[in-house]
Short mmCIF file of C-alpha atoms in Angstrom, two decimals:
data_model
loop_
_atom_site.label_atom_id
_atom_site.label_comp_id
_atom_site.label_asym_id
_atom_site.label_seq_id
_atom_site.Cartn_x
_atom_site.Cartn_y
_atom_site.Cartn_z
CA UNK T 1 -93.16 -47.04 49.89
CA UNK T 2 -96.82 -47.12 48.82
CA UNK T 3 -99.23 -44.68 50.42
CA UNK T 4 -102.97 -45.08 49.84
CA UNK T 5 -105.41 -42.21 50.39
CA UNK T 6 -109.13 -42.97 50.41
CA UNK T 7 -111.15 -40.76 48.05
CA UNK T 8 -114.93 -40.38 48.30
CA UNK T 9 -117.71 -37.91 47.54
CA UNK T 10 -118.00 -34.99 49.97
CA UNK T 11 -114.45 -35.42 51.19
CA UNK T 12 -112.91 -32.35 52.82
CA UNK T 13 -110.13 -32.21 50.31
CA UNK T 14 -107.54 -30.32 52.40
CA UNK T 15 -107.69 -33.25 54.88
CA UNK T 16 -106.21 -35.35 52.09
CA UNK T 17 -104.13 -32.89 50.06
CA UNK T 18 -102.17 -31.54 53.05
CA UNK T 19 -100.76 -35.02 53.79
CA UNK T 20 -100.53 -35.80 50.04
CA UNK T 21 -98.27 -32.81 49.40
CA UNK T 22 -96.00 -33.87 52.26
CA UNK T 23 -95.98 -37.66 51.80
CA UNK T 24 -95.59 -37.62 48.01
CA UNK T 25 -92.27 -35.81 48.52
CA UNK T 26 -90.72 -38.72 50.44
CA UNK T 27 -88.03 -40.16 48.17
CA UNK T 28 -89.29 -43.41 46.57
CA UNK T 29 -92.83 -42.91 47.85
CA UNK T 30 -95.85 -43.34 45.60
CA UNK T 31 -99.24 -42.02 46.60
CA UNK T 32 -102.25 -43.86 45.20
CA UNK T 33 -105.76 -42.47 45.55
CA UNK T 34 -108.20 -45.32 46.06
CA UNK T 35 -111.99 -45.45 46.00
CA UNK T 36 -114.71 -48.05 46.43
CA UNK T 37 -116.42 -47.15 43.17
CA UNK T 38 -115.15 -45.87 39.81
CA UNK T 39 -115.80 -42.41 38.38
CA UNK T 40 -115.12 -38.86 39.46
CA UNK T 41 -115.59 -37.79 43.09
CA UNK T 42 -116.81 -34.35 44.19
CA UNK T 43 -115.11 -32.80 47.18
CA UNK T 44 -116.96 -30.41 49.47
CA UNK T 45 -116.99 -27.09 47.62
CA UNK T 46 -117.25 -28.75 44.21
CA UNK T 47 -113.72 -29.79 43.19
CA UNK T 48 -113.74 -32.94 41.03
CA UNK T 49 -111.02 -35.60 41.48
CA UNK T 50 -110.32 -39.02 40.03
CA UNK T 51 -109.11 -42.01 42.02
CA UNK T 52 -106.20 -44.01 40.61
CA UNK T 53 -107.33 -47.45 41.72
CA UNK T 54 -110.17 -49.45 43.22
CA UNK T 55 -109.68 -50.61 46.82
CA UNK T 56 -109.04 -54.23 45.87
CA UNK T 57 -106.14 -53.21 43.62
CA UNK T 58 -104.22 -51.76 46.59
CA UNK T 59 -104.51 -54.39 49.30
CA UNK T 60 -101.35 -53.72 51.29
CA UNK T 61 -100.07 -50.13 51.28
CA UNK T 62 -97.40 -49.18 53.82
CA UNK T 63 -99.38 -46.11 54.86
CA UNK T 64 -103.19 -46.02 54.83
CA UNK T 65 -104.73 -42.56 55.11
CA UNK T 66 -108.43 -41.86 55.72
CA UNK T 67 -109.45 -38.20 55.27
CA UNK T 68 -112.64 -36.71 56.67
CA UNK T 69 -115.57 -34.67 55.44
CA UNK T 70 -119.34 -35.03 55.51
CA UNK T 71 -118.92 -37.98 53.12
CA UNK T 72 -117.66 -40.16 55.98
CA UNK T 73 -121.31 -40.70 56.97
CA UNK T 74 -121.70 -42.77 53.80
CA UNK T 75 -118.23 -44.34 53.99
CA UNK T 76 -118.94 -45.69 57.49
CA UNK T 77 -121.90 -47.59 56.03
CA UNK T 78 -119.82 -49.30 53.33
CA UNK T 79 -118.77 -52.74 54.64
CA UNK T 80 -116.30 -53.16 51.75
CA UNK T 81 -114.41 -50.01 52.78
CA UNK T 82 -114.28 -50.98 56.46
CA UNK T 83 -113.10 -54.47 55.49
CA UNK T 84 -110.40 -53.01 53.22
CA UNK T 85 -109.18 -50.79 56.07
CA UNK T 86 -109.07 -53.68 58.54
CA UNK T 87 -107.15 -55.85 56.06
CA UNK T 88 -104.72 -53.12 55.04
CA UNK T 89 -104.13 -52.28 58.69
CA UNK T 90 -102.83 -55.82 59.32
CA UNK T 91 -99.71 -55.17 57.24
CA UNK T 92 -99.41 -51.36 57.22
CA UNK T 93 -96.56 -49.47 58.81
CA UNK T 94 -99.03 -46.74 59.74
CA UNK T 95 -102.81 -46.44 59.57
CA UNK T 96 -103.75 -42.79 59.77
CA UNK T 97 -106.80 -40.55 59.73
CA UNK T 98 -107.36 -36.81 59.54
CA UNK T 99 -110.34 -34.90 60.92
CA UNK T 100 -113.54 -36.98 60.83
CA UNK T 101 -111.62 -39.73 59.01
CA UNK T 102 -111.03 -41.08 62.53
CA UNK T 103 -114.76 -41.87 62.70
CA UNK T 104 -114.20 -44.32 59.84
CA UNK T 105 -111.35 -45.98 61.75
CA UNK T 106 -113.74 -46.12 64.71
CA UNK T 107 -116.47 -47.72 62.59
CA UNK T 108 -113.90 -50.26 61.36
CA UNK T 109 -113.33 -51.21 64.99
CA UNK T 110 -109.69 -50.13 65.07
CA UNK T 111 -109.89 -47.52 67.83
CA UNK T 112 -111.72 -49.27 70.66
CA UNK T 113 -110.11 -48.42 74.00
CA UNK T 114 -107.41 -46.36 72.28
CA UNK T 115 -106.56 -42.68 72.49
CA UNK T 116 -107.33 -40.74 69.29
CA UNK T 117 -108.29 -37.28 68.07
CA UNK T 118 -110.63 -35.75 65.48
CA UNK T 119 -112.06 -32.38 64.44
CA UNK T 120 -112.96 -30.46 67.65
CA UNK T 121 -116.62 -30.25 66.59
CA UNK T 122 -116.98 -34.05 66.32
CA UNK T 123 -115.32 -35.33 69.48
CA UNK T 124 -118.62 -36.72 70.84
CA UNK T 125 -119.09 -38.81 67.70
CA UNK T 126 -115.61 -40.33 68.07
CA UNK T 127 -116.18 -41.05 71.75
CA UNK T 128 -119.25 -43.10 70.77
CA UNK T 129 -116.86 -45.70 69.27
CA UNK T 130 -115.32 -46.37 72.68
CA UNK T 131 -112.40 -44.05 71.99
CA UNK T 132 -110.45 -42.10 74.59
CA UNK T 133 -110.74 -38.78 72.71
CA UNK T 134 -107.82 -36.39 73.15
CA UNK T 135 -107.97 -32.65 72.45
CA UNK T 136 -104.59 -32.97 70.71
CA UNK T 137 -103.37 -32.08 67.24
CA UNK T 138 -101.71 -35.43 66.49
CA UNK T 139 -102.12 -38.65 68.49
CA UNK T 140 -100.07 -41.79 67.96
CA UNK T 141 -101.06 -45.15 69.45
CA UNK T 142 -98.58 -47.68 68.11
CA UNK T 143 -99.06 -47.58 64.36
CA UNK T 144 -102.41 -45.80 64.46
CA UNK T 145 -102.09 -42.05 64.03
CA UNK T 146 -104.95 -39.56 64.11
CA UNK T 147 -105.00 -35.82 63.49
CA UNK T 148 -107.38 -33.05 64.55
CA UNK T 149 -109.42 -31.05 62.01
CA UNK T 150 -108.50 -30.49 58.35
CA UNK T 151 -105.18 -28.57 58.44
CA UNK T 152 -103.81 -30.82 61.22
CA UNK T 153 -103.14 -33.40 58.52
CA UNK T 154 -100.09 -31.39 57.46
CA UNK T 155 -98.54 -31.63 60.94
CA UNK T 156 -99.46 -35.32 61.12
CA UNK T 157 -97.89 -36.05 57.73
CA UNK T 158 -94.62 -34.40 58.78
CA UNK T 159 -94.63 -36.72 61.82
CA UNK T 160 -95.20 -39.72 59.52
CA UNK T 161 -92.23 -38.64 57.40
CA UNK T 162 -90.12 -38.30 60.54
CA UNK T 163 -91.05 -41.83 61.65
CA UNK T 164 -90.54 -43.47 58.25
CA UNK T 165 -87.77 -41.45 56.58
CA UNK T 166 -86.11 -39.56 59.43
CA UNK T 167 -85.87 -36.03 60.77
CA UNK T 168 -83.75 -34.57 57.96
CA UNK T 169 -86.15 -35.64 55.22
CA UNK T 170 -89.12 -34.32 57.22
CA UNK T 171 -87.38 -30.98 57.76
CA UNK T 172 -86.45 -30.71 54.07
CA UNK T 173 -90.07 -31.38 53.09
CA UNK T 174 -91.27 -28.77 55.60
CA UNK T 175 -88.90 -26.29 53.96
CA UNK T 176 -89.96 -27.44 50.49
CA UNK T 177 -93.59 -26.55 51.24
CA UNK T 178 -92.38 -23.45 53.13
CA UNK T 179 -94.46 -24.48 56.14
CA UNK T 180 -93.66 -21.61 58.45
CA UNK T 181 -97.27 -20.83 59.37
CA UNK T 182 -98.34 -17.29 60.13
CA UNK T 183 -102.14 -17.07 60.28
CA UNK T 184 -103.56 -13.53 60.57
CA UNK T 185 -105.55 -14.55 63.67
CA UNK T 186 -105.07 -16.90 66.60
CA UNK T 187 -108.47 -18.55 66.46
CA UNK T 188 -107.58 -22.01 65.19
CA UNK T 189 -108.78 -24.00 68.19
CA UNK T 190 -111.95 -23.85 70.30
CA UNK T 191 -109.81 -22.90 73.31
CA UNK T 192 -108.32 -19.87 71.50
CA UNK T 193 -111.23 -18.55 69.40
CA UNK T 194 -113.45 -15.75 70.75
CA UNK T 195 -116.83 -17.07 71.99
CA UNK T 196 -118.85 -15.55 69.15
CA UNK T 197 -116.49 -17.09 66.58
CA UNK T 198 -116.81 -20.48 68.28
CA UNK T 199 -120.59 -20.10 68.09
CA UNK T 200 -120.43 -19.27 64.35
CA UNK T 201 -118.14 -22.23 63.63
CA UNK T 202 -120.17 -24.66 65.74
CA UNK T 203 -123.25 -24.02 63.62
CA UNK T 204 -121.50 -25.22 60.48
CA UNK T 205 -120.80 -28.73 61.79
CA UNK T 206 -119.58 -30.66 58.78
CA UNK E 1 -118.72 -14.01 44.99
CA UNK E 2 -117.03 -15.97 42.22
CA UNK E 3 -113.51 -17.21 42.80
CA UNK E 4 -111.53 -18.72 39.91
CA UNK E 5 -108.53 -20.99 40.49
CA UNK E 6 -106.30 -21.82 37.51
CA UNK E 7 -105.72 -25.57 37.07
CA UNK E 8 -102.90 -26.97 34.90
CA UNK E 9 -100.66 -30.02 34.58
CA UNK E 10 -97.85 -30.23 37.14
CA UNK E 11 -99.56 -27.86 39.51
CA UNK E 12 -98.42 -28.08 43.15
CA UNK E 13 -101.87 -28.94 44.34
CA UNK E 14 -101.56 -27.73 47.95
CA UNK E 15 -100.88 -24.23 46.52
CA UNK E 16 -104.44 -24.35 45.22
CA UNK E 17 -106.27 -26.56 47.72
CA UNK E 18 -105.13 -24.62 50.80
CA UNK E 19 -106.84 -21.44 49.52
CA UNK E 20 -109.72 -23.48 48.05
CA UNK E 21 -110.59 -24.99 51.42
CA UNK E 22 -110.60 -21.52 53.00
CA UNK E 23 -112.27 -19.49 50.24
CA UNK E 24 -114.99 -22.03 49.43
CA UNK E 25 -116.23 -21.60 53.01
CA UNK E 26 -117.05 -17.90 52.56
CA UNK E 27 -120.85 -17.64 52.67
CA UNK E 28 -122.20 -17.18 49.12
CA UNK E 29 -118.82 -17.85 47.50
CA UNK E 30 -118.44 -20.24 44.58
CA UNK E 31 -115.05 -21.56 43.56
CA UNK E 32 -114.61 -22.46 39.90
CA UNK E 33 -111.54 -24.34 38.66
CA UNK E 34 -110.59 -23.07 35.22
CA UNK E 35 -108.16 -24.38 32.63
CA UNK E 36 -107.00 -23.42 29.16
CA UNK E 37 -107.69 -26.88 27.73
CA UNK E 38 -110.27 -29.58 28.49
CA UNK E 39 -109.54 -32.94 30.04
CA UNK E 40 -108.01 -34.17 33.29
CA UNK E 41 -104.93 -32.46 34.77
CA UNK E 42 -102.19 -34.25 36.68
CA UNK E 43 -100.80 -32.53 39.76
CA UNK E 44 -97.22 -33.07 40.88
CA UNK E 45 -97.24 -36.43 42.63
CA UNK E 46 -99.89 -37.88 40.32
CA UNK E 47 -103.28 -36.70 41.61
CA UNK E 48 -105.81 -36.25 38.79
CA UNK E 49 -108.26 -33.33 38.84
CA UNK E 50 -110.90 -31.96 36.50
CA UNK E 51 -111.47 -28.29 35.78
CA UNK E 52 -115.04 -27.00 35.89
CA UNK E 53 -114.77 -24.48 33.08
CA UNK E 54 -112.62 -23.18 30.24
CA UNK E 55 -111.00 -19.77 30.78
CA UNK E 56 -113.35 -17.95 28.40
CA UNK E 57 -116.37 -19.13 30.37
CA UNK E 58 -115.21 -17.30 33.49
CA UNK E 59 -114.18 -13.85 32.25
CA UNK E 60 -114.74 -11.74 35.37
CA UNK E 61 -114.31 -13.55 38.72
CA UNK E 62 -114.10 -11.40 41.85
CA UNK E 63 -111.00 -13.29 43.00
CA UNK E 64 -108.44 -14.72 40.55
CA UNK E 65 -106.01 -17.22 42.05
CA UNK E 66 -102.91 -18.55 40.29
CA UNK E 67 -101.21 -21.49 42.03
CA UNK E 68 -97.63 -22.59 41.37
CA UNK E 69 -95.74 -25.74 40.51
CA UNK E 70 -93.32 -26.81 37.80
CA UNK E 71 -96.22 -26.51 35.36
CA UNK E 72 -95.95 -22.70 35.48
CA UNK E 73 -93.07 -22.96 32.99
CA UNK E 74 -95.63 -24.02 30.39
CA UNK E 75 -98.37 -21.69 31.61
CA UNK E 76 -96.07 -18.66 31.22
CA UNK E 77 -95.75 -19.53 27.51
CA UNK E 78 -99.51 -19.63 26.92
CA UNK E 79 -100.58 -16.20 25.62
CA UNK E 80 -104.26 -17.08 26.11
CA UNK E 81 -103.74 -17.65 29.83
CA UNK E 82 -101.76 -14.44 30.29
CA UNK E 83 -104.42 -12.53 28.35
CA UNK E 84 -107.18 -14.07 30.50
CA UNK E 85 -105.35 -13.02 33.66
CA UNK E 86 -104.83 -9.46 32.42
CA UNK E 87 -108.50 -9.16 31.45
CA UNK E 88 -109.82 -10.71 34.66
CA UNK E 89 -107.52 -8.46 36.68
CA UNK E 90 -109.23 -5.37 35.24
CA UNK E 91 -112.44 -6.12 37.14
CA UNK E 92 -111.30 -8.40 39.98
CA UNK E 93 -111.49 -7.44 43.65
CA UNK E 94 -108.25 -9.37 44.20
CA UNK E 95 -105.74 -11.01 41.88
CA UNK E 96 -103.68 -13.48 43.86
CA UNK E 97 -100.87 -15.97 43.40
CA UNK E 98 -99.31 -18.64 45.60
CA UNK E 99 -95.73 -19.92 45.38
CA UNK E 100 -94.41 -19.81 41.79
CA UNK E 101 -97.83 -18.71 40.62
CA UNK E 102 -96.40 -15.21 41.08
CA UNK E 103 -94.10 -15.90 38.13
CA UNK E 104 -97.22 -16.18 35.97
CA UNK E 105 -98.46 -12.80 37.23
CA UNK E 106 -94.97 -11.50 36.41
CA UNK E 107 -95.13 -12.96 32.89
CA UNK E 108 -98.54 -11.32 32.45
CA UNK E 109 -96.88 -8.00 33.21
CA UNK E 110 -98.87 -7.31 36.37
CA UNK E 111 -95.99 -7.08 38.87
CA UNK E 112 -93.55 -4.66 37.24
CA UNK E 113 -92.13 -2.31 39.86
CA UNK E 114 -94.31 -3.81 42.58
CA UNK E 115 -93.42 -5.66 45.76
CA UNK E 116 -94.31 -9.37 45.69
CA UNK E 117 -93.26 -12.72 47.10
CA UNK E 118 -92.85 -16.31 45.91
CA UNK E 119 -91.37 -19.65 47.01
CA UNK E 120 -87.99 -18.93 48.68
CA UNK E 121 -86.17 -21.10 46.13
CA UNK E 122 -87.46 -19.06 43.17
CA UNK E 123 -86.95 -15.45 44.29
CA UNK E 124 -84.35 -14.82 41.54
CA UNK E 125 -86.85 -15.85 38.88
CA UNK E 126 -89.46 -13.44 40.19
CA UNK E 127 -86.92 -10.60 40.39
CA UNK E 128 -86.26 -11.11 36.66
CA UNK E 129 -89.75 -9.69 35.97
CA UNK E 130 -88.77 -6.35 37.49
CA UNK E 131 -90.35 -7.23 40.82
CA UNK E 132 -89.24 -5.94 44.21
CA UNK E 133 -89.09 -9.41 45.80
CA UNK E 134 -89.90 -9.56 49.51
CA UNK E 135 -88.96 -12.43 51.81
CA UNK E 136 -92.45 -12.24 53.30
CA UNK E 137 -95.24 -14.78 53.74
CA UNK E 138 -98.01 -12.63 52.27
CA UNK E 139 -97.57 -9.38 50.33
CA UNK E 140 -100.41 -7.07 49.34
CA UNK E 141 -99.98 -4.31 46.76
CA UNK E 142 -103.41 -2.77 46.25
CA UNK E 143 -105.51 -5.62 44.92
CA UNK E 144 -102.58 -7.85 43.99
CA UNK E 145 -101.74 -10.37 46.70
CA UNK E 146 -98.88 -12.88 46.58
CA UNK E 147 -97.92 -15.66 48.98
CA UNK E 148 -94.66 -17.50 49.66
CA UNK E 149 -94.26 -21.23 48.99
CA UNK E 150 -97.07 -23.80 48.93
CA UNK E 151 -98.54 -23.76 52.46
CA UNK E 152 -98.45 -19.94 52.59
CA UNK E 153 -101.57 -19.97 50.45
CA UNK E 154 -103.59 -20.88 53.55
CA UNK E 155 -102.42 -17.75 55.40
CA UNK E 156 -103.01 -15.66 52.28
CA UNK E 157 -106.52 -17.02 51.83
CA UNK E 158 -107.43 -16.15 55.42
CA UNK E 159 -106.26 -12.59 54.66
CA UNK E 160 -108.45 -12.53 51.53
CA UNK E 161 -111.44 -13.63 53.62
CA UNK E 162 -110.66 -10.90 56.14
CA UNK E 163 -110.58 -8.27 53.40
CA UNK E 164 -113.73 -9.42 51.61
CA UNK E 165 -115.95 -10.86 54.36
CA UNK E 166 -114.51 -9.46 57.58
CA UNK E 167 -112.55 -10.64 60.59
CA UNK E 168 -115.26 -12.75 62.19
CA UNK E 169 -115.85 -14.85 59.07
CA UNK E 170 -112.09 -15.33 58.63
CA UNK E 171 -111.71 -16.42 62.24
CA UNK E 172 -114.64 -18.82 61.99
CA UNK E 173 -113.12 -20.38 58.87
CA UNK E 174 -109.74 -20.67 60.62
CA UNK E 175 -111.51 -22.52 63.43
CA UNK E 176 -113.49 -24.62 60.94
CA UNK E 177 -110.27 -25.92 59.39
CA UNK E 178 -108.73 -26.11 62.89
CA UNK E 179 -105.74 -24.10 61.68
CA UNK E 180 -103.74 -23.98 64.87
CA UNK E 181 -100.45 -25.11 63.32
CA UNK E 182 -97.99 -27.16 65.29
CA UNK E 183 -95.27 -28.55 63.00
CA UNK E 184 -92.89 -31.05 64.62
CA UNK E 185 -89.89 -28.96 63.50
CA UNK E 186 -89.11 -25.28 63.02
CA UNK E 187 -87.53 -25.56 59.59
CA UNK E 188 -90.19 -23.98 57.41
CA UNK E 189 -88.12 -21.08 56.10
CA UNK E 190 -84.56 -20.82 54.74
CA UNK E 191 -83.68 -18.56 57.66
CA UNK E 192 -84.77 -21.18 60.22
CA UNK E 193 -83.77 -24.50 58.63
CA UNK E 194 -80.41 -26.10 59.52
CA UNK E 195 -77.80 -25.60 56.74
CA UNK E 196 -77.80 -29.27 55.66
CA UNK E 197 -81.60 -29.24 55.39
CA UNK E 198 -81.46 -26.07 53.31
CA UNK E 199 -78.93 -27.78 51.04
CA UNK E 200 -81.21 -30.84 50.63
CA UNK E 201 -84.25 -28.70 49.88
CA UNK E 202 -82.38 -26.42 47.46
CA UNK E 203 -81.50 -29.39 45.25
CA UNK E 204 -85.15 -30.20 44.69
CA UNK E 205 -86.01 -26.88 43.06
CA UNK E 206 -89.46 -27.33 41.60
#
């Protein structure tokens, strides 16, 4: 199974690496990082990564994954990327997005009239694409799957493993990455965070 | 605040990127990826990354972070890396490891007689360094902090933010990465996983 993850400048890299760590552990899966232009890409925070292939070299992956980050503003204005997504979506098993990656699916015209999710601080932007925005962690509409902000990609990827390789493989991968979360606070959603924390986080809209 | 993350071939990249995504959001923090040799590094699964600096260029970061992965077997045999860790530890605020990164701290001689944790499938290897191995998600012994397998680095990093920048900043970062985990299964620890899943995961000791 070939999995393609879109890489671009100003990507929020955990959006991509959470699912990567999960999906690359599926037996017989290969993850390929694709980009629209050659050369190193800088994630938010400064980490430098290299894509494996240009978009055109990976026309028909089984899973397409679009991460988010402030770089999606540029990605949404690249017709070649949107065209690649639309084409790949025709034959994919799943077309997925994490965080503001769903805005790119929206810009590609794939989400119109569908239910989808995104980072809590960007729901209005997703709604502007004619999307029925859900305040959910993972939303599946047929073969389109979207996840909430950043870390939600890990939960989404485990669902993708479940749907493609079965429950046992998904559970073994969860155990392999020891995903038994225990955050020191319970402030991971706008509904749970204290008001002053919500205010702080809102200001850093990325 | 300068944070240094060790990069090497066959790193388990989520060990590093989970904490990176959290720590790089601390106001005024800079994360620098350091390596003992120049050139691109290949993570498990094939992702290619570039370090920012050589070890000697970052002698005294406030936070030192050692990720895990099968590549630690090589790292533990590199005297220059172990020496860099020992030196950096003298002046660090925190010296931290995720997953089998704790084996590197053990090889550097920093964990003798102390309580620490690691990936559940490698506890025997950590014990061999004279460590009191805890089946815990995050363990703090003074300024040495260790996390369990892979995804535990996210929880650990939120603790590091709490201890260096305070509760409110940590909570705002948790909200920023929408870390409100909701895995589709409850099999993230050896105590919780069904026996056949544990057996599957044990075989893929990395």
